PDB file of C-alpha atoms in Angstrom:
ATOM      1  CA  UNK A   1     180.200  78.016  78.628  1.00  0.00           C
ATOM      2  CA  UNK A   2     182.562  75.014  78.439  1.00  0.00           C
ATOM      3  CA  UNK A   3     181.206  73.804  81.718  1.00  0.00           C
ATOM      4  CA  UNK A   4     177.689  73.869  80.389  1.00  0.00           C
ATOM      5  CA  UNK A   5     178.652  71.871  77.266  1.00  0.00           C
ATOM      6  CA  UNK A   6     180.481  69.256  79.374  1.00  0.00           C
ATOM      7  CA  UNK A   7     177.490  69.040  81.700  1.00  0.00           C
ATOM      8  CA  UNK A   8     175.054  68.538  78.795  1.00  0.00           C
ATOM      9  CA  UNK A   9     177.312  65.919  77.187  1.00  0.00           C
ATOM     10  CA  UNK A  10     177.618  64.028  80.471  1.00  0.00           C
ATOM     11  CA  UNK A  11     173.888  64.215  80.965  1.00  0.00           C
ATOM     12  CA  UNK A  12     173.180  62.882  77.492  1.00  0.00           C
ATOM     13  CA  UNK A  13     175.742  60.094  77.842  1.00  0.00           C
ATOM     14  CA  UNK A  14     174.362  59.173  81.244  1.00  0.00           C
ATOM     15  CA  UNK A  15     170.819  59.089  79.846  1.00  0.00           C
ATOM     16  CA  UNK A  16     171.726  57.002  76.783  1.00  0.00           C
ATOM     17  CA  UNK A  17     174.105  54.510  78.295  1.00  0.00           C
ATOM     18  CA  UNK A  18     172.310  54.364  81.628  1.00  0.00           C
ATOM     19  CA  UNK A  19     168.979  53.543  80.005  1.00  0.00           C
ATOM     20  CA  UNK A  20     170.550  50.911  77.831  1.00  0.00           C
ATOM     21  CA  UNK A  21     172.430  49.361  80.753  1.00  0.00           C
ATOM     22  CA  UNK A  22     169.292  49.261  82.890  1.00  0.00           C
ATOM     23  CA  UNK A  23     167.129  47.723  80.162  1.00  0.00           C
ATOM     24  CA  UNK A  24     169.650  44.984  79.392  1.00  0.00           C
ATOM     25  CA  UNK A  25     170.233  44.313  83.082  1.00  0.00           C
ATOM     26  CA  UNK A  26     166.504  43.907  83.754  1.00  0.00           C
ATOM     27  CA  UNK A  27     166.254  41.575  80.750  1.00  0.00           C
ATOM     28  CA  UNK A  28     169.026  39.344  82.077  1.00  0.00           C
ATOM     29  CA  UNK A  29     167.582  39.444  85.637  1.00  0.00           C
ATOM     30  CA  UNK A  30     164.135  38.295  84.461  1.00  0.00           C
ATOM     31  CA  UNK A  31     165.656  35.550  82.320  1.00  0.00           C
ATOM     32  CA  UNK A  32     167.827  34.194  85.111  1.00  0.00           C
ATOM     33  CA  UNK A  33     165.052  34.491  87.684  1.00  0.00           C
ATOM     34  CA  UNK A  34     162.932  32.152  85.553  1.00  0.00           C
ATOM     35  CA  UNK A  35     165.773  29.629  85.390  1.00  0.00           C
ATOM     36  CA  UNK A  36     166.409  29.740  89.130  1.00  0.00           C
ATOM     37  CA  UNK A  37     162.742  29.674  90.184  1.00  0.00           C
ATOM     38  CA  UNK A  38     162.955  26.010  91.050  1.00  0.00           C
ATOM     39  CA  UNK A  39     165.209  26.735  94.054  1.00  0.00           C
ATOM     40  CA  UNK A  40     162.914  28.336  96.633  1.00  0.00           C
ATOM     41  CA  UNK A  41     164.726  30.966  98.629  1.00  0.00           C
ATOM     42  CA  UNK A  42     162.850  31.874 101.794  1.00  0.00           C
ATOM     43  CA  UNK A  43     163.399  34.071 104.823  1.00  0.00           C
ATOM     44  CA  UNK A  44     162.206  31.385 107.263  1.00  0.00           C
ATOM     45  CA  UNK A  45     164.540  30.678 110.148  1.00  0.00           C
ATOM     46  CA  UNK A  46     163.533  27.073 110.879  1.00  0.00           C
ATOM     47  CA  UNK A  47     164.671  24.445 108.386  1.00  0.00           C
ATOM     48  CA  UNK A  48     162.712  21.186 107.854  1.00  0.00           C
ATOM     49  CA  UNK A  49     163.961  19.351 110.916  1.00  0.00           C
ATOM     50  CA  UNK A  50     162.501  15.976 109.961  1.00  0.00           C
ATOM     51  CA  UNK A  51     164.817  15.714 106.984  1.00  0.00           C
ATOM     52  CA  UNK A  52     167.960  13.856 108.086  1.00  0.00           C
ATOM     53  CA  UNK A  53     169.645  13.789 104.700  1.00  0.00           C
ATOM     54  CA  UNK A  54     170.288  17.503 104.250  1.00  0.00           C
ATOM     55  CA  UNK A  55     173.650  19.209 104.451  1.00  0.00           C
ATOM     56  CA  UNK A  56     173.841  22.926 105.091  1.00  0.00           C
ATOM     57  CA  UNK A  57     176.232  25.460 103.733  1.00  0.00           C
ATOM     58  CA  UNK A  58     176.355  29.214 103.674  1.00  0.00           C
ATOM     59  CA  UNK A  59     175.888  30.747 100.223  1.00  0.00           C
ATOM     60  CA  UNK A  60     176.200  34.391  99.330  1.00  0.00           C
ATOM     61  CA  UNK A  61     176.140  36.833  96.482  1.00  0.00           C
ATOM     62  CA  UNK A  62     177.010  40.475  96.230  1.00  0.00           C
ATOM     63  CA  UNK A  63     176.947  43.279  93.709  1.00  0.00           C
ATOM     64  CA  UNK A  64     177.929  46.924  93.555  1.00  0.00           C
ATOM     65  CA  UNK A  65     175.858  49.015  91.156  1.00  0.00           C
ATOM     66  CA  UNK A  66     176.298  52.647  90.302  1.00  0.00           C
ATOM     67  CA  UNK A  67     173.672  55.105  89.216  1.00  0.00           C
ATOM     68  CA  UNK A  68     174.323  57.091  86.013  1.00  0.00           C
ATOM     69  CA  UNK A  69     174.935  60.827  85.742  1.00  0.00           C
ATOM     70  CA  UNK A  70     171.477  61.631  84.388  1.00  0.00           C
ATOM     71  CA  UNK A  71     169.672  59.810  87.154  1.00  0.00           C
ATOM     72  CA  UNK A  72     171.809  61.431  89.799  1.00  0.00           C
ATOM     73  CA  UNK A  73     170.871  64.826  88.352  1.00  0.00           C
ATOM     74  CA  UNK A  74     167.155  63.963  88.288  1.00  0.00           C
ATOM     75  CA  UNK A  75     167.391  62.707  91.857  1.00  0.00           C
ATOM     76  CA  UNK A  76     169.043  65.970  92.814  1.00  0.00           C
ATOM     77  CA  UNK A  77     166.026  67.838  91.457  1.00  0.00           C
ATOM     78  CA  UNK A  78     163.747  65.524  93.428  1.00  0.00           C
ATOM     79  CA  UNK A  79     165.569  66.591  96.539  1.00  0.00           C
ATOM     80  CA  UNK A  80     164.084  70.048  96.060  1.00  0.00           C
ATOM     81  CA  UNK A  81     160.453  69.050  95.474  1.00  0.00           C
ATOM     82  CA  UNK A  82     160.284  65.815  97.412  1.00  0.00           C
ATOM     83  CA  UNK A  83     158.451  62.673  96.366  1.00  0.00           C
ATOM     84  CA  UNK A  84     159.350  59.267  95.035  1.00  0.00           C
ATOM     85  CA  UNK A  85     162.849  58.862  93.675  1.00  0.00           C
ATOM     86  CA  UNK A  86     162.181  56.346  90.942  1.00  0.00           C
ATOM     87  CA  UNK A  87     165.787  56.634  89.758  1.00  0.00           C
ATOM     88  CA  UNK A  88     167.082  55.190  93.024  1.00  0.00           C
ATOM     89  CA  UNK A  89     164.207  52.736  93.465  1.00  0.00           C
ATOM     90  CA  UNK A  90     165.142  50.903  90.296  1.00  0.00           C
ATOM     91  CA  UNK A  91     168.821  51.001  91.261  1.00  0.00           C
ATOM     92  CA  UNK A  92     168.139  49.263  94.580  1.00  0.00           C
ATOM     93  CA  UNK A  93     165.665  46.849  93.027  1.00  0.00           C
ATOM     94  CA  UNK A  94     168.230  45.786  90.434  1.00  0.00           C
ATOM     95  CA  UNK A  95     170.980  45.421  93.005  1.00  0.00           C
ATOM     96  CA  UNK A  96     168.871  43.289  95.357  1.00  0.00           C
ATOM     97  CA  UNK A  97     167.595  41.008  92.660  1.00  0.00           C
ATOM     98  CA  UNK A  98     171.082  40.593  91.202  1.00  0.00           C
ATOM     99  CA  UNK A  99     172.581  39.748  94.615  1.00  0.00           C
ATOM    100  CA  UNK A 100     169.851  37.148  95.267  1.00  0.00           C
ATOM    101  CA  UNK A 101     170.432  35.652  91.822  1.00  0.00           C
ATOM    102  CA  UNK A 102     174.157  35.324  92.453  1.00  0.00           C
ATOM    103  CA  UNK A 103     173.447  33.654  95.760  1.00  0.00           C
ATOM    104  CA  UNK A 104     171.042  31.252  94.079  1.00  0.00           C
ATOM    105  CA  UNK A 105     173.584  30.495  91.358  1.00  0.00           C
ATOM    106  CA  UNK A 106     176.007  29.394  94.062  1.00  0.00           C
ATOM    107  CA  UNK A 107     173.224  27.261  95.605  1.00  0.00           C
ATOM    108  CA  UNK A 108     172.503  25.700  92.220  1.00  0.00           C
ATOM    109  CA  UNK A 109     176.189  24.690  92.026  1.00  0.00           C
ATOM    110  CA  UNK A 110     175.633  22.686  95.226  1.00  0.00           C
ATOM    111  CA  UNK A 111     172.432  21.110  93.874  1.00  0.00           C
ATOM    112  CA  UNK A 112     170.532  22.756  96.684  1.00  0.00           C
ATOM    113  CA  UNK A 113     166.862  22.129  97.327  1.00  0.00           C
ATOM    114  CA  UNK A 114     166.197  25.292  99.315  1.00  0.00           C
ATOM    115  CA  UNK A 115     167.901  28.387 100.569  1.00  0.00           C
ATOM    116  CA  UNK A 116     166.808  29.300 104.064  1.00  0.00           C
ATOM    117  CA  UNK A 117     167.079  32.418 106.209  1.00  0.00           C
ATOM    118  CA  UNK A 118     167.954  34.928 103.524  1.00  0.00           C
ATOM    119  CA  UNK A 119     169.395  38.154 104.805  1.00  0.00           C
ATOM    120  CA  UNK A 120     169.967  41.206 102.657  1.00  0.00           C
ATOM    121  CA  UNK A 121     172.354  43.899 103.553  1.00  0.00           C
ATOM    122  CA  UNK A 122     172.551  47.217 101.748  1.00  0.00           C
ATOM    123  CA  UNK A 123     175.297  49.769 102.112  1.00  0.00           C
ATOM    124  CA  UNK A 124     176.176  52.862 100.165  1.00  0.00           C
ATOM    125  CA  UNK A 125     179.897  52.628  99.579  1.00  0.00           C
ATOM    126  CA  UNK A 126     180.708  55.449  97.230  1.00  0.00           C
ATOM    127  CA  UNK A 127     179.418  58.826  98.146  1.00  0.00           C
ATOM    128  CA  UNK A 128     179.414  61.132  95.170  1.00  0.00           C
ATOM    129  CA  UNK A 129     179.615  64.877  95.270  1.00  0.00           C
ATOM    130  CA  UNK A 130     177.286  66.690  97.624  1.00  0.00           C
ATOM    131  CA  UNK A 131     176.857  63.423  99.530  1.00  0.00           C
ATOM    132  CA  UNK A 132     174.461  61.989  96.967  1.00  0.00           C
ATOM    133  CA  UNK A 133     174.333  58.201  96.690  1.00  0.00           C
ATOM    134  CA  UNK A 134     176.829  57.217  94.025  1.00  0.00           C
ATOM    135  CA  UNK A 135     176.567  53.463  94.249  1.00  0.00           C
ATOM    136  CA  UNK A 136     175.143  50.816  96.494  1.00  0.00           C
ATOM    137  CA  UNK A 137     176.380  47.433  97.540  1.00  0.00           C
ATOM    138  CA  UNK A 138     173.884  44.685  98.238  1.00  0.00           C
ATOM    139  CA  UNK A 139     175.038  41.493  99.892  1.00  0.00           C
ATOM    140  CA  UNK A 140     172.624  38.565 100.090  1.00  0.00           C
ATOM    141  CA  UNK A 141     173.321  35.442 102.110  1.00  0.00           C
ATOM    142  CA  UNK A 142     171.497  32.389 103.315  1.00  0.00           C
ATOM    143  CA  UNK A 143     171.896  28.718 104.117  1.00  0.00           C
ATOM    144  CA  UNK A 144     171.609  26.298 101.237  1.00  0.00           C
ATOM    145  CA  UNK A 145     170.266  22.861 102.100  1.00  0.00           C
ATOM    146  CA  UNK A 146     171.382  20.157  99.751  1.00  0.00           C
ATOM    147  CA  UNK A 147     170.859  16.397  99.854  1.00  0.00           C
ATOM    148  CA  UNK A 148     173.959  14.367 100.656  1.00  0.00           C
TER     149      UNK A 148
ATOM    150  CA  UNK B   1     183.433  22.793 109.422  1.00  0.00           C
ATOM    151  CA  UNK B   2     179.720  23.445 108.959  1.00  0.00           C
ATOM    152  CA  UNK B   3     178.891  27.092 108.548  1.00  0.00           C
ATOM    153  CA  UNK B   4     175.274  28.182 108.477  1.00  0.00           C
ATOM    154  CA  UNK B   5     173.175  31.195 109.276  1.00  0.00           C
ATOM    155  CA  UNK B   6     170.442  29.048 110.761  1.00  0.00           C
ATOM    156  CA  UNK B   7     170.206  28.334 114.454  1.00  0.00           C
ATOM    157  CA  UNK B   8     169.884  24.594 113.968  1.00  0.00           C
ATOM    158  CA  UNK B   9     171.253  22.084 111.506  1.00  0.00           C
ATOM    159  CA  UNK B  10     168.774  19.449 110.306  1.00  0.00           C
ATOM    160  CA  UNK B  11     169.707  15.987 111.549  1.00  0.00           C
ATOM    161  CA  UNK B  12     172.366  17.252 113.964  1.00  0.00           C
ATOM    162  CA  UNK B  13     172.323  18.135 117.622  1.00  0.00           C
ATOM    163  CA  UNK B  14     174.304  20.906 119.288  1.00  0.00           C
ATOM    164  CA  UNK B  15     176.259  19.425 122.174  1.00  0.00           C
ATOM    165  CA  UNK B  16     178.537  22.263 123.212  1.00  0.00           C
ATOM    166  CA  UNK B  17     178.643  26.032 122.872  1.00  0.00           C
ATOM    167  CA  UNK B  18     181.877  27.992 122.648  1.00  0.00           C
ATOM    168  CA  UNK B  19     180.400  31.465 122.421  1.00  0.00           C
ATOM    169  CA  UNK B  20     180.842  34.198 119.862  1.00  0.00           C
ATOM    170  CA  UNK B  21     183.565  34.047 117.223  1.00  0.00           C
ATOM    171  CA  UNK B  22     184.274  36.988 114.968  1.00  0.00           C
ATOM    172  CA  UNK B  23     186.478  38.260 112.218  1.00  0.00           C
ATOM    173  CA  UNK B  24     186.845  41.611 110.567  1.00  0.00           C
ATOM    174  CA  UNK B  25     188.777  43.238 107.787  1.00  0.00           C
ATOM    175  CA  UNK B  26     189.188  46.883 106.819  1.00  0.00           C
ATOM    176  CA  UNK B  27     190.013  47.676 103.235  1.00  0.00           C
ATOM    177  CA  UNK B  28     190.698  50.817 101.331  1.00  0.00           C
ATOM    178  CA  UNK B  29     189.992  51.111  97.658  1.00  0.00           C
ATOM    179  CA  UNK B  30     192.588  51.147  94.952  1.00  0.00           C
ATOM    180  CA  UNK B  31     193.280  54.287  92.898  1.00  0.00           C
ATOM    181  CA  UNK B  32     193.019  52.488  89.562  1.00  0.00           C
ATOM    182  CA  UNK B  33     189.707  51.024  90.551  1.00  0.00           C
ATOM    183  CA  UNK B  34     188.561  54.404  91.711  1.00  0.00           C
ATOM    184  CA  UNK B  35     189.172  55.933  88.276  1.00  0.00           C
ATOM    185  CA  UNK B  36     187.135  53.147  86.664  1.00  0.00           C
ATOM    186  CA  UNK B  37     184.444  53.693  89.261  1.00  0.00           C
ATOM    187  CA  UNK B  38     184.198  57.384  88.539  1.00  0.00           C
ATOM    188  CA  UNK B  39     183.745  56.583  84.838  1.00  0.00           C
ATOM    189  CA  UNK B  40     181.017  54.132  85.700  1.00  0.00           C
ATOM    190  CA  UNK B  41     179.407  56.825  87.770  1.00  0.00           C
ATOM    191  CA  UNK B  42     178.623  58.612  84.496  1.00  0.00           C
ATOM    192  CA  UNK B  43     177.368  55.598  82.559  1.00  0.00           C
ATOM    193  CA  UNK B  44     175.817  53.581  85.344  1.00  0.00           C
ATOM    194  CA  UNK B  45     176.124  49.839  85.732  1.00  0.00           C
ATOM    195  CA  UNK B  46     177.973  47.348  87.867  1.00  0.00           C
ATOM    196  CA  UNK B  47     181.288  48.321  89.411  1.00  0.00           C
ATOM    197  CA  UNK B  48     183.001  44.935  89.036  1.00  0.00           C
ATOM    198  CA  UNK B  49     186.215  46.103  90.690  1.00  0.00           C
ATOM    199  CA  UNK B  50     184.337  47.107  93.800  1.00  0.00           C
ATOM    200  CA  UNK B  51     182.263  43.937  93.829  1.00  0.00           C
ATOM    201  CA  UNK B  52     185.448  41.884  93.808  1.00  0.00           C
ATOM    202  CA  UNK B  53     187.168  44.067  96.381  1.00  0.00           C
ATOM    203  CA  UNK B  54     184.324  43.736  98.852  1.00  0.00           C
ATOM    204  CA  UNK B  55     183.992  40.035  98.173  1.00  0.00           C
ATOM    205  CA  UNK B  56     187.686  39.460  98.867  1.00  0.00           C
ATOM    206  CA  UNK B  57     187.663  41.393 102.064  1.00  0.00           C
ATOM    207  CA  UNK B  58     184.457  39.758 103.226  1.00  0.00           C
ATOM    208  CA  UNK B  59     186.073  36.404 102.595  1.00  0.00           C
ATOM    209  CA  UNK B  60     189.025  37.479 104.694  1.00  0.00           C
ATOM    210  CA  UNK B  61     186.777  38.473 107.579  1.00  0.00           C
ATOM    211  CA  UNK B  62     184.946  35.168 107.205  1.00  0.00           C
ATOM    212  CA  UNK B  63     188.195  33.176 107.223  1.00  0.00           C
ATOM    213  CA  UNK B  64     189.372  34.975 110.367  1.00  0.00           C
ATOM    214  CA  UNK B  65     186.141  33.979 112.026  1.00  0.00           C
ATOM    215  CA  UNK B  66     186.660  30.371 110.959  1.00  0.00           C
ATOM    216  CA  UNK B  67     190.215  30.389 112.323  1.00  0.00           C
ATOM    217  CA  UNK B  68     188.933  31.591 115.648  1.00  0.00           C
ATOM    218  CA  UNK B  69     186.307  28.851 115.642  1.00  0.00           C
ATOM    219  CA  UNK B  70     188.922  26.214 114.818  1.00  0.00           C
ATOM    220  CA  UNK B  71     191.154  27.473 117.614  1.00  0.00           C
ATOM    221  CA  UNK B  72     188.401  26.962 120.165  1.00  0.00           C
ATOM    222  CA  UNK B  73     187.901  23.382 118.929  1.00  0.00           C
ATOM    223  CA  UNK B  74     184.423  23.845 117.469  1.00  0.00           C
ATOM    224  CA  UNK B  75     183.267  21.910 114.435  1.00  0.00           C
ATOM    225  CA  UNK B  76     180.562  24.311 113.276  1.00  0.00           C
ATOM    226  CA  UNK B  77     179.629  27.986 113.275  1.00  0.00           C
ATOM    227  CA  UNK B  78     175.926  28.712 113.472  1.00  0.00           C
ATOM    228  CA  UNK B  79     173.858  31.850 113.107  1.00  0.00           C
ATOM    229  CA  UNK B  80     176.501  33.648 111.062  1.00  0.00           C
ATOM    230  CA  UNK B  81     175.860  37.344 110.369  1.00  0.00           C
ATOM    231  CA  UNK B  82     177.680  39.865 108.244  1.00  0.00           C
ATOM    232  CA  UNK B  83     177.808  43.576 108.673  1.00  0.00           C
ATOM    233  CA  UNK B  84     179.372  46.396 106.707  1.00  0.00           C
ATOM    234  CA  UNK B  85     180.267  49.848 107.899  1.00  0.00           C
ATOM    235  CA  UNK B  86     182.118  52.654 106.231  1.00  0.00           C
ATOM    236  CA  UNK B  87     184.546  54.093 108.725  1.00  0.00           C
ATOM    237  CA  UNK B  88     186.208  56.765 106.586  1.00  0.00           C
ATOM    238  CA  UNK B  89     185.891  58.080 103.056  1.00  0.00           C
ATOM    239  CA  UNK B  90     187.174  55.286 100.855  1.00  0.00           C
ATOM    240  CA  UNK B  91     187.499  52.589 103.514  1.00  0.00           C
ATOM    241  CA  UNK B  92     185.007  50.006 104.635  1.00  0.00           C
ATOM    242  CA  UNK B  93     184.983  47.528 107.461  1.00  0.00           C
ATOM    243  CA  UNK B  94     183.518  44.098 106.831  1.00  0.00           C
ATOM    244  CA  UNK B  95     182.622  42.078 109.837  1.00  0.00           C
ATOM    245  CA  UNK B  96     181.481  38.481 110.233  1.00  0.00           C
ATOM    246  CA  UNK B  97     180.328  36.857 113.460  1.00  0.00           C
ATOM    247  CA  UNK B  98     178.639  33.710 114.627  1.00  0.00           C
ATOM    248  CA  UNK B  99     178.354  31.159 117.411  1.00  0.00           C
ATOM    249  CA  UNK B 100     180.927  28.396 117.569  1.00  0.00           C
ATOM    250  CA  UNK B 101     179.420  25.051 118.546  1.00  0.00           C
ATOM    251  CA  UNK B 102     180.074  21.336 118.488  1.00  0.00           C
ATOM    252  CA  UNK B 103     177.564  19.325 116.478  1.00  0.00           C
ATOM    253  CA  UNK B 104     176.924  15.622 116.687  1.00  0.00           C
TER     254      UNK B 104
END
């Protein structure tokens, strides 16, 4: 009986706090994406070779985000029926966008004009119980080109 | 020392190659941070402790790579890549590698 109460409390807390955290995170991501839009970040490997005045430097950003208890439970149910796991899709989307934003913030500090050759690396670092994904780390890096 | 994950640097020419340089670091997580992380696993959100931990150890791997590049006499490392692998429960290896070159 106690177990059931604890489970329901955790589920409710996960739902409430998790939803709030996700909504506020998305809000801040969209706001900062608008501010950083002027620095184009591309996955192209060849920089503009005719520009002699550019310096290059590696920039990077990383974030570790955890999924909440409610979403982990919902995803567990999905494992039975199959189909899209929206709970994890938003988790990864948030993590990637946040990592790119942090990388761009570092590039902005250098007064960069572009960020070239962006690479994204995702790894699950904390395996929860029953091997479900507890949290993911996304690391974004690229080369910032800034005028000297 | 110019470090870049591009194969060329605008306005510079590669005159000498020194081959691959690499650096790695294996870190285990801290118990205190682990407790915080398990709380965050209920509420969701960023695990700042883990973000910092991984950043520090990636920096260490990166610096080891730079030391190796300096030892060979290179003045730049091009085409830098990072990779992460979890080797045991609670420990992760962070690895950085690139090509050491001389630029002019």
